[in-house]
Short mmCIF file of C-alpha atoms and ligand atoms in Angstrom, two decimals:
data_model
loop_
_atom_site.label_atom_id
_atom_site.label_comp_id
_atom_site.label_asym_id
_atom_site.label_seq_id
_atom_site.Cartn_x
_atom_site.Cartn_y
_atom_site.Cartn_z
CA UNK R 143 -14.40 -33.84 71.66
CA UNK R 144 -17.09 -30.92 70.63
CA UNK R 145 -19.94 -30.83 73.19
CA UNK R 146 -22.92 -33.07 72.87
CA UNK R 147 -25.40 -30.53 71.17
CA UNK R 148 -27.39 -28.77 73.03
CA UNK R 149 -31.59 -29.47 72.96
CA UNK R 150 -34.39 -26.49 73.23
CA UNK R 151 -38.16 -26.21 71.96
CA UNK R 152 -37.98 -22.64 70.42
CA UNK R 153 -34.72 -20.86 69.01
CA UNK R 154 -35.34 -17.10 68.44
CA UNK R 155 -32.52 -15.41 66.30
CA UNK R 156 -32.53 -11.83 66.21
CA UNK R 157 -32.64 -9.01 69.17
CA UNK R 158 -34.74 -6.15 67.40
CA UNK R 159 -38.42 -5.04 67.72
CA UNK R 160 -39.06 -8.38 66.22
CA UNK R 161 -37.27 -10.70 68.20
CA UNK R 162 -37.56 -9.48 71.64
CA UNK R 163 -41.92 -9.78 71.06
CA UNK R 164 -41.49 -13.18 70.13
CA UNK R 165 -39.22 -13.92 73.41
CA UNK R 166 -41.92 -12.05 75.38
CA UNK R 167 -44.70 -14.76 73.61
CA UNK R 168 -43.05 -17.52 73.59
CA UNK R 169 -41.27 -17.44 77.30
CA UNK R 170 -44.70 -16.91 78.38
CA UNK R 171 -46.37 -20.02 76.59
CA UNK R 172 -43.61 -21.65 78.34
CA UNK R 173 -42.04 -22.79 75.47
CA UNK R 174 -38.38 -21.54 77.11
CA UNK R 175 -37.06 -20.08 74.10
CA UNK R 176 -33.29 -19.20 73.58
CA UNK R 177 -32.71 -15.72 72.12
CA UNK R 178 -29.12 -14.93 70.05
CA UNK R 179 -29.09 -11.63 69.59
CA UNK R 180 -26.81 -11.32 67.08
CA UNK R 181 -23.97 -8.63 66.37
CA UNK R 182 -26.30 -5.62 67.98
CA UNK R 183 -28.06 -6.43 70.83
CA UNK R 184 -31.38 -4.44 70.50
CA UNK R 185 -31.24 -4.51 66.72
CA UNK R 186 -31.45 -1.01 64.44
CA UNK R 187 -33.01 1.25 66.85
CA UNK R 188 -29.60 0.92 69.41
CA UNK R 189 -28.18 3.56 66.37
CA UNK R 190 -32.00 5.98 66.12
CA UNK R 191 -32.40 8.88 68.65
CA UNK R 192 -35.91 9.98 69.12
CA UNK R 193 -38.97 6.96 67.91
CA UNK R 194 -41.69 9.33 67.84
CA UNK R 195 -44.65 6.89 65.94
CA UNK R 196 -44.39 3.75 68.81
CA UNK R 197 -47.35 3.72 70.37
CA UNK R 198 -47.78 3.62 74.26
CA UNK R 199 -44.70 6.67 74.14
CA UNK R 200 -46.37 10.23 73.87
CA UNK R 201 -43.29 11.92 74.17
CA UNK R 202 -41.19 9.20 72.54
CA UNK R 203 -38.46 7.24 73.63
CA UNK R 204 -34.63 7.15 72.58
CA UNK R 205 -34.25 4.15 70.64
CA UNK R 206 -31.74 1.79 72.80
CA UNK R 207 -33.98 2.50 75.47
CA UNK R 208 -36.62 1.60 74.07
CA UNK R 209 -35.04 -1.55 73.12
CA UNK R 210 -33.14 -2.12 77.18
CA UNK R 211 -36.95 -2.48 78.07
CA UNK R 212 -37.88 -4.46 75.32
CA UNK R 213 -35.33 -7.17 76.87
CA UNK R 214 -36.33 -6.48 79.91
CA UNK R 215 -39.97 -7.52 79.72
CA UNK R 216 -38.36 -10.70 77.64
CA UNK R 217 -35.64 -11.57 80.32
CA UNK R 218 -38.65 -11.25 83.20
CA UNK R 219 -40.99 -13.92 80.96
CA UNK R 220 -37.46 -16.51 81.48
CA UNK R 221 -36.28 -15.81 77.75
CA UNK R 222 -32.64 -17.29 77.71
CA UNK R 223 -30.78 -14.11 75.86
CA UNK R 224 -27.14 -15.06 74.56
CA UNK R 225 -24.95 -12.62 73.42
CA UNK R 226 -23.54 -14.54 70.02
CA UNK R 227 -24.09 -14.92 66.53
CA UNK R 228 -25.80 -18.22 65.10
CA UNK R 229 -23.52 -18.22 61.53
CA UNK R 230 -24.57 -22.01 59.80
CA UNK R 231 -28.50 -23.63 59.82
CA UNK R 232 -29.38 -26.96 58.42
CA UNK R 233 -33.12 -26.87 58.44
CA UNK R 234 -32.91 -30.35 56.01
CA UNK R 235 -34.86 -32.35 59.66
CA UNK R 236 -38.10 -32.24 61.56
CA UNK R 237 -35.55 -30.85 64.02
CA UNK R 238 -33.73 -27.44 62.98
CA UNK R 239 -29.80 -27.38 63.60
CA UNK R 240 -28.20 -24.21 63.95
CA UNK R 241 -24.60 -23.46 65.20
CA UNK R 242 -23.21 -20.72 66.90
CA UNK R 243 -20.23 -18.95 65.78
CA UNK R 244 -18.55 -20.48 68.62
CA UNK R 245 -19.54 -23.58 67.16
CA UNK R 246 -21.35 -24.60 70.08
CA UNK R 247 -24.73 -26.60 68.48
CA UNK R 248 -28.47 -26.97 68.82
CA UNK R 249 -31.05 -28.74 67.78
CA UNK R 250 -34.39 -27.14 67.82
CA UNK R 251 -38.43 -27.90 67.07
CA UNK R 252 -39.18 -24.05 66.38
CA UNK R 253 -36.41 -21.39 65.04
CA UNK R 254 -37.69 -18.10 64.99
CA UNK R 255 -36.26 -15.47 62.88
CA UNK R 256 -35.81 -11.69 63.23
CA UNK R 257 -32.56 -11.14 61.90
CA UNK R 258 -33.21 -7.96 60.58
CA UNK R 259 -31.50 -5.69 58.25
CA UNK R 260 -28.56 -4.11 57.70
CA UNK R 261 -27.16 -0.47 55.86
CA UNK R 262 -26.10 -0.30 52.00
CA UNK R 263 -23.83 1.33 51.05
CA UNK R 264 -23.08 2.88 47.41
CA UNK R 265 -19.50 0.51 46.74
CA UNK R 266 -17.34 3.51 45.97
CA UNK R 267 -13.35 3.23 45.26
CA UNK R 268 -12.44 5.39 48.84
CA UNK R 269 -15.80 4.25 50.59
CA UNK R 270 -15.04 1.20 52.09
CA UNK R 271 -11.65 2.27 53.50
CA UNK R 272 -12.10 5.41 54.59
CA UNK R 273 -15.15 3.95 56.55
CA UNK R 274 -13.26 0.66 58.02
CA UNK R 275 -10.36 3.41 59.36
CA UNK R 276 -12.98 5.74 60.80
CA UNK R 277 -11.22 8.37 58.33
CA UNK R 278 -15.15 9.98 57.83
CA UNK R 279 -17.37 7.89 56.47
CA UNK R 280 -20.72 5.91 58.14
CA UNK R 281 -23.35 4.49 58.19
CA UNK R 282 -25.08 5.98 60.99
CA UNK R 283 -25.70 10.02 62.42
CA UNK R 284 -26.33 9.14 64.88
CA UNK R 285 -23.17 6.97 65.87
CA UNK R 286 -20.99 8.85 64.64
CA UNK R 287 -22.16 12.30 64.41
CA UNK R 288 -20.99 14.07 67.27
CA UNK R 289 -17.58 13.49 65.99
CA UNK R 290 -17.72 16.05 63.27
CA UNK R 291 -19.54 18.92 64.97
CA UNK R 292 -18.38 21.97 64.10
CA UNK R 293 -17.75 20.62 60.66
CA UNK R 294 -19.28 20.34 57.12
CA UNK R 295 -21.31 16.75 55.77
CA UNK R 296 -22.43 14.97 53.59
CA UNK R 297 -25.99 13.16 53.92
CA UNK R 298 -26.56 10.61 50.67
CA UNK R 299 -30.05 9.04 50.51
CA UNK R 300 -34.04 10.82 50.27
CA UNK R 301 -35.67 8.33 52.04
CA UNK R 302 -36.71 8.84 55.86
CA UNK R 303 -33.71 7.61 57.36
CA UNK R 304 -31.39 10.22 55.43
CA UNK R 305 -34.11 12.50 56.66
CA UNK R 306 -33.74 11.78 60.04
CA UNK R 307 -30.06 11.57 59.92
CA UNK R 308 -29.53 14.88 57.91
CA UNK R 309 -32.02 16.35 60.56
CA UNK R 310 -29.82 15.29 63.19
CA UNK R 311 -26.39 16.41 61.88
CA UNK R 312 -28.28 19.83 60.94
CA UNK R 313 -27.39 20.06 64.91
CA UNK R 314 -23.98 19.36 65.34
CA UNK R 315 -23.08 20.61 61.89
CA UNK R 316 -22.49 24.04 60.57
CA UNK R 317 -24.40 22.58 56.75
CA UNK R 318 -24.97 19.79 56.29
CA UNK R 319 -25.28 18.81 52.02
CA UNK R 320 -28.03 16.30 51.29
CA UNK R 321 -27.77 14.38 48.02
CA UNK R 322 -31.30 13.40 46.17
CA UNK R 323 -30.37 11.86 43.00
CA UNK R 324 -33.94 12.88 41.53
CA UNK R 325 -35.99 15.71 41.55
CA UNK R 326 -38.47 14.62 44.14
CA UNK R 327 -37.39 12.41 48.37
CA UNK R 328 -38.80 9.47 48.84
CA UNK R 329 -39.39 10.64 52.98
CA UNK R 330 -42.80 11.15 54.26
CA UNK R 331 -44.22 14.86 53.43
CA UNK R 332 -43.54 15.32 57.39
CA UNK R 333 -40.04 14.37 57.12
CA UNK R 334 -39.34 16.45 53.79
CA UNK R 335 -40.50 19.16 55.96
CA UNK R 336 -38.57 18.83 58.41
CA UNK R 337 -35.60 19.16 56.04
CA UNK R 338 -37.19 21.67 54.06
CA UNK R 339 -37.23 24.19 56.60
CA UNK R 340 -34.47 23.17 58.46
CA UNK R 341 -31.67 26.55 57.09
CA UNK R 342 -28.41 24.41 57.81
CA UNK R 343 -29.57 21.58 55.36
CA UNK R 344 -29.14 22.72 51.92
CA UNK R 345 -30.20 19.86 49.23
CA UNK R 346 -28.52 18.94 46.05
CA UNK R 347 -31.48 17.60 43.46
CA UNK R 348 -30.53 15.59 40.98
CA UNK R 349 -27.25 14.81 42.33
CA UNK R 350 -25.22 11.31 42.25
CA UNK R 351 -21.97 10.69 44.26
CA UNK R 352 -18.96 9.77 41.89
CA UNK R 353 -16.52 9.16 44.99
CA UNK R 354 -15.64 9.95 48.13
CA UNK R 355 -11.95 12.09 48.23
CA UNK R 356 -9.07 11.88 50.80
CA UNK R 357 -6.58 9.49 51.35
CA UNK R 358 -6.91 8.86 55.48
CA UNK R 359 -9.93 11.19 55.82
CA UNK R 360 -12.92 12.55 54.23
CA UNK R 361 -11.94 15.77 52.02
CA UNK R 362 -14.19 16.07 49.79
CA UNK R 363 -16.73 14.11 47.82
CA UNK R 364 -17.16 14.17 44.13
CA UNK R 365 -21.09 14.55 42.75
CA UNK R 366 -22.52 14.30 39.71
CA UNK R 367 -25.59 16.90 38.32
CA UNK R 368 -27.37 13.43 36.51
CA UNK R 369 -29.33 16.25 33.97
CA UNK R 370 -26.14 18.43 33.24
CA UNK R 371 -23.95 15.72 33.58
CA UNK R 372 -21.88 18.93 35.37
CA UNK R 373 -19.58 17.39 38.38
CA UNK R 374 -17.90 19.09 41.15
CA UNK R 375 -16.88 18.50 44.07
CA UNK R 376 -18.40 19.49 48.00
CA UNK R 377 -15.59 19.69 50.94
CA UNK R 378 -17.24 17.53 53.87
CA UNK R 379 -15.32 15.16 56.60
CA UNK R 380 -17.43 13.75 57.06
CA UNK R 381 -20.30 11.95 54.21
CA UNK R 382 -23.08 9.06 56.06
CA UNK R 383 -24.88 6.81 53.41
CA UNK R 384 -28.69 5.98 54.41
CA UNK R 385 -29.47 4.73 51.38
CA UNK R 386 -32.10 1.61 52.80
CA UNK R 387 -31.16 -1.91 53.95
CA UNK R 388 -29.91 -5.73 53.23
CA UNK R 389 -31.75 -8.32 55.05
CA UNK R 390 -29.68 -10.30 57.00
CA UNK R 391 -30.31 -14.00 55.77
CA UNK R 392 -27.44 -14.88 54.45
CA UNK R 393 -26.98 -18.02 56.32
CA UNK R 394 -31.14 -19.51 55.77
CA UNK R 395 -30.10 -18.88 51.64
CA UNK R 396 -29.63 -22.49 51.31
CA UNK R 397 -33.70 -23.81 52.99
CA UNK R 398 -35.51 -21.06 52.68
CA UNK R 399 -37.72 -19.10 49.99
CA UNK R 400 -36.41 -15.52 49.01
CA UNK R 401 -37.46 -12.80 47.19
CA UNK R 402 -34.37 -11.46 44.95
CA UNK R 403 -33.42 -9.01 47.59
CA UNK R 404 -32.96 -11.95 50.33
CA UNK R 405 -36.04 -10.81 52.08
CA UNK R 406 -37.45 -14.56 53.22
CA UNK R 407 -41.09 -15.23 52.24
CA UNK R 408 -44.26 -16.58 54.50
CA UNK R 409 -47.23 -17.23 53.54
CA UNK R 410 -50.23 -14.83 53.75
CA UNK R 411 -51.49 -14.16 57.34
CA UNK R 412 -49.13 -16.08 59.42
CA UNK R 413 -45.23 -16.07 59.53
CA UNK R 414 -44.63 -19.26 58.52
CA UNK R 415 -41.56 -20.15 56.13
CA UNK R 416 -41.12 -22.93 53.41
CA UNK R 417 -39.78 -25.24 56.08
CA UNK R 418 -42.17 -26.32 58.78
CA UNK R 419 -41.21 -24.85 61.73
CA UNK R 420 -39.14 -22.36 61.09
CA UNK R 421 -40.67 -18.66 61.26
CA UNK R 422 -39.68 -15.52 59.93
CA UNK R 423 -40.57 -12.15 61.25
CA UNK R 424 -39.81 -7.87 61.01
CA UNK R 425 -37.36 -6.70 58.70
CA UNK R 426 -35.60 -9.95 57.29
CA UNK R 427 -39.12 -10.55 55.80
CA UNK R 428 -40.75 -7.43 55.64
CA UNK R 429 -40.22 -4.81 53.07
CA UNK R 430 -42.97 -2.93 52.95
CA UNK R 431 -43.41 -1.63 56.20
CA UNK R 432 -40.49 -1.23 58.15
CA UNK R 433 -41.49 0.11 61.01
CA UNK R 434 -40.82 -1.06 65.19
CA UNK R 435 -44.19 -1.69 65.54
CA UNK R 436 -44.95 -3.77 62.38
CA UNK R 437 -41.90 -5.70 63.09
CA UNK R 438 -43.95 -6.47 66.87
CA UNK R 439 -46.59 -7.47 65.68
CA UNK R 440 -45.07 -10.22 62.87
CA UNK R 441 -42.38 -10.84 66.64
CA UNK R 442 -46.10 -11.90 68.43
CA UNK R 443 -47.23 -14.15 65.30
CA UNK R 444 -44.35 -16.05 64.99
CA UNK R 445 -44.47 -16.68 68.72
CA UNK R 446 -48.01 -17.91 68.68
CA UNK R 447 -47.36 -19.65 65.49
CA UNK R 448 -44.83 -21.71 66.84
CA UNK R 449 -46.88 -22.38 69.67
CA UNK R 450 -48.90 -23.66 68.31
CA UNK R 451 -46.90 -25.62 66.23
CA UNK R 452 -45.16 -27.42 68.68
CA UNK R 453 -48.85 -27.64 70.51
CA UNK R 454 -49.93 -29.53 67.82
CA UNK R 455 -47.25 -32.25 67.68
CA UNK R 456 -47.28 -32.59 71.28
CA UNK R 457 -43.90 -31.28 72.51
CA UNK R 458 -45.77 -28.35 74.47
P1 NDP S 54 -35.52 3.62 51.13
O1 NDP S 54 -35.09 2.30 50.85
O2 NDP S 54 -37.19 4.17 52.61
O3 NDP S 54 -35.27 5.18 51.03
C1 NDP S 54 -33.57 4.68 50.69
C2 NDP S 54 -33.00 5.84 50.04
O4 NDP S 54 -31.80 5.96 49.73
C3 NDP S 54 -34.14 6.62 48.49
O5 NDP S 54 -34.22 7.39 48.57
C4 NDP S 54 -33.10 6.06 47.32
O6 NDP S 54 -33.25 7.02 46.00
C5 NDP S 54 -31.97 6.51 47.84
N1 NDP S 54 -30.66 5.51 47.19
C6 NDP S 54 -30.53 4.24 47.19
N2 NDP S 54 -29.65 3.98 46.56
C7 NDP S 54 -28.92 4.70 46.06
C8 NDP S 54 -28.15 5.81 45.39
N3 NDP S 54 -27.01 4.53 44.60
N4 NDP S 54 -27.12 6.25 45.01
C9 NDP S 54 -27.91 7.42 46.16
N5 NDP S 54 -29.24 7.02 46.19
C10 NDP S 54 -29.70 6.35 46.33
O7 NDP S 54 -35.00 3.24 53.17
P2 NDP S 54 -34.84 3.85 54.38
O8 NDP S 54 -33.60 3.46 54.84
O9 NDP S 54 -34.79 5.99 54.39
O10 NDP S 54 -36.28 3.58 54.91
C11 NDP S 54 -36.27 2.07 55.09
C12 NDP S 54 -37.87 2.15 55.71
O11 NDP S 54 -37.90 2.65 56.95
C13 NDP S 54 -38.95 3.07 55.17
O12 NDP S 54 -40.34 2.62 55.52
C14 NDP S 54 -38.84 4.39 56.24
O13 NDP S 54 -40.12 5.05 55.81
C15 NDP S 54 -39.08 3.39 57.40
N6 NDP S 54 -37.97 4.30 58.21
C16 NDP S 54 -38.72 5.53 59.36
C17 NDP S 54 -38.47 5.94 60.40
C18 NDP S 54 -39.73 6.71 60.97
O14 NDP S 54 -40.67 6.66 60.91
N7 NDP S 54 -38.67 7.78 62.33
C19 NDP S 54 -37.13 6.67 60.55
C20 NDP S 54 -36.24 5.73 59.08
C21 NDP S 54 -36.54 4.89 58.26
P3 NDP S 54 -34.61 6.71 44.91
O15 NDP S 54 -35.91 7.37 46.00
O16 NDP S 54 -34.14 7.16 43.78
O17 NDP S 54 -35.04 5.34 45.40
#
């Protein structure tokens, strides 16, 4: 027989800056929150090196260290942190039901969604296979760059992530080929300058990737110049995909209003979704700013909204 459902007041899903900040506020307000970390405890910052733009760290901080500090601060006020995934939700009634991967059922008055976003892939024929077998395709230079020390690599993308990854790899690899599909970059000016001023980063403008070549390991990438239509191949051992992210919101699709990409729609100046008692924060609902500091800010908003909701219902 299955265990009887656990009854709580506040469930937080996700452990990036939004989730932990929501947890700090919710636990200090006696909502006794339970936080499910999801697959990557600490979220996207666990795969980042230096964070130089989070206020309060004048000398910068490593992403994993910052998330460790967020976690400790949430635990200090009594947040229960559980390393598991929520895989199913039912928001049809006044009490919200969720299930964990192992089948544990939780009934909660409020849900704070802070599930973040995940890296996107190009969808090329050999890309998935060579990513799954550790053959040289990766979406995280900081995690995997070390394996390509002394070897030539390529990075695809032209946003801040791609610029950051190319710069990181330039310290390990003789040549970093950066593949930019247009004749300009989307990255911030400071990151563009950093990339352009790094001697061993070779920027290939107007260049798209046609495929990754190699059976067990990456040997080269096949590219095309979008202006001249000329195709060529670049020998590399590592291929890093840095083309943006998709929000991790699939388990809420049945219940919540979302835009066409899957970002949860929240009401103006609030974290409220279309379902009472369900609040969204961080990259799961923000496709505009997507910064650690803005995610933390919306996590705070979600906890305050949850507290007001519970208080209006006389639950706390
Ligand atoms: P972005 O959405 O900003 O950029 C994605 C990039 O990938 C774009 O240059 C886009 O090209 C390119 N791209 C998309 N699809 C393809 C494709 N099929 N083939 C080739 N190129 C493709 O994502 P990021 O992850 O870079 O950044 C997300 C957010 O996080 C941004 O707001 C960014 O500022 C922020 N960020 C901040 C950092 C920091 O401050 N330290 C570090 C990293 C990210 P195109 O331009 O042609 O559309």
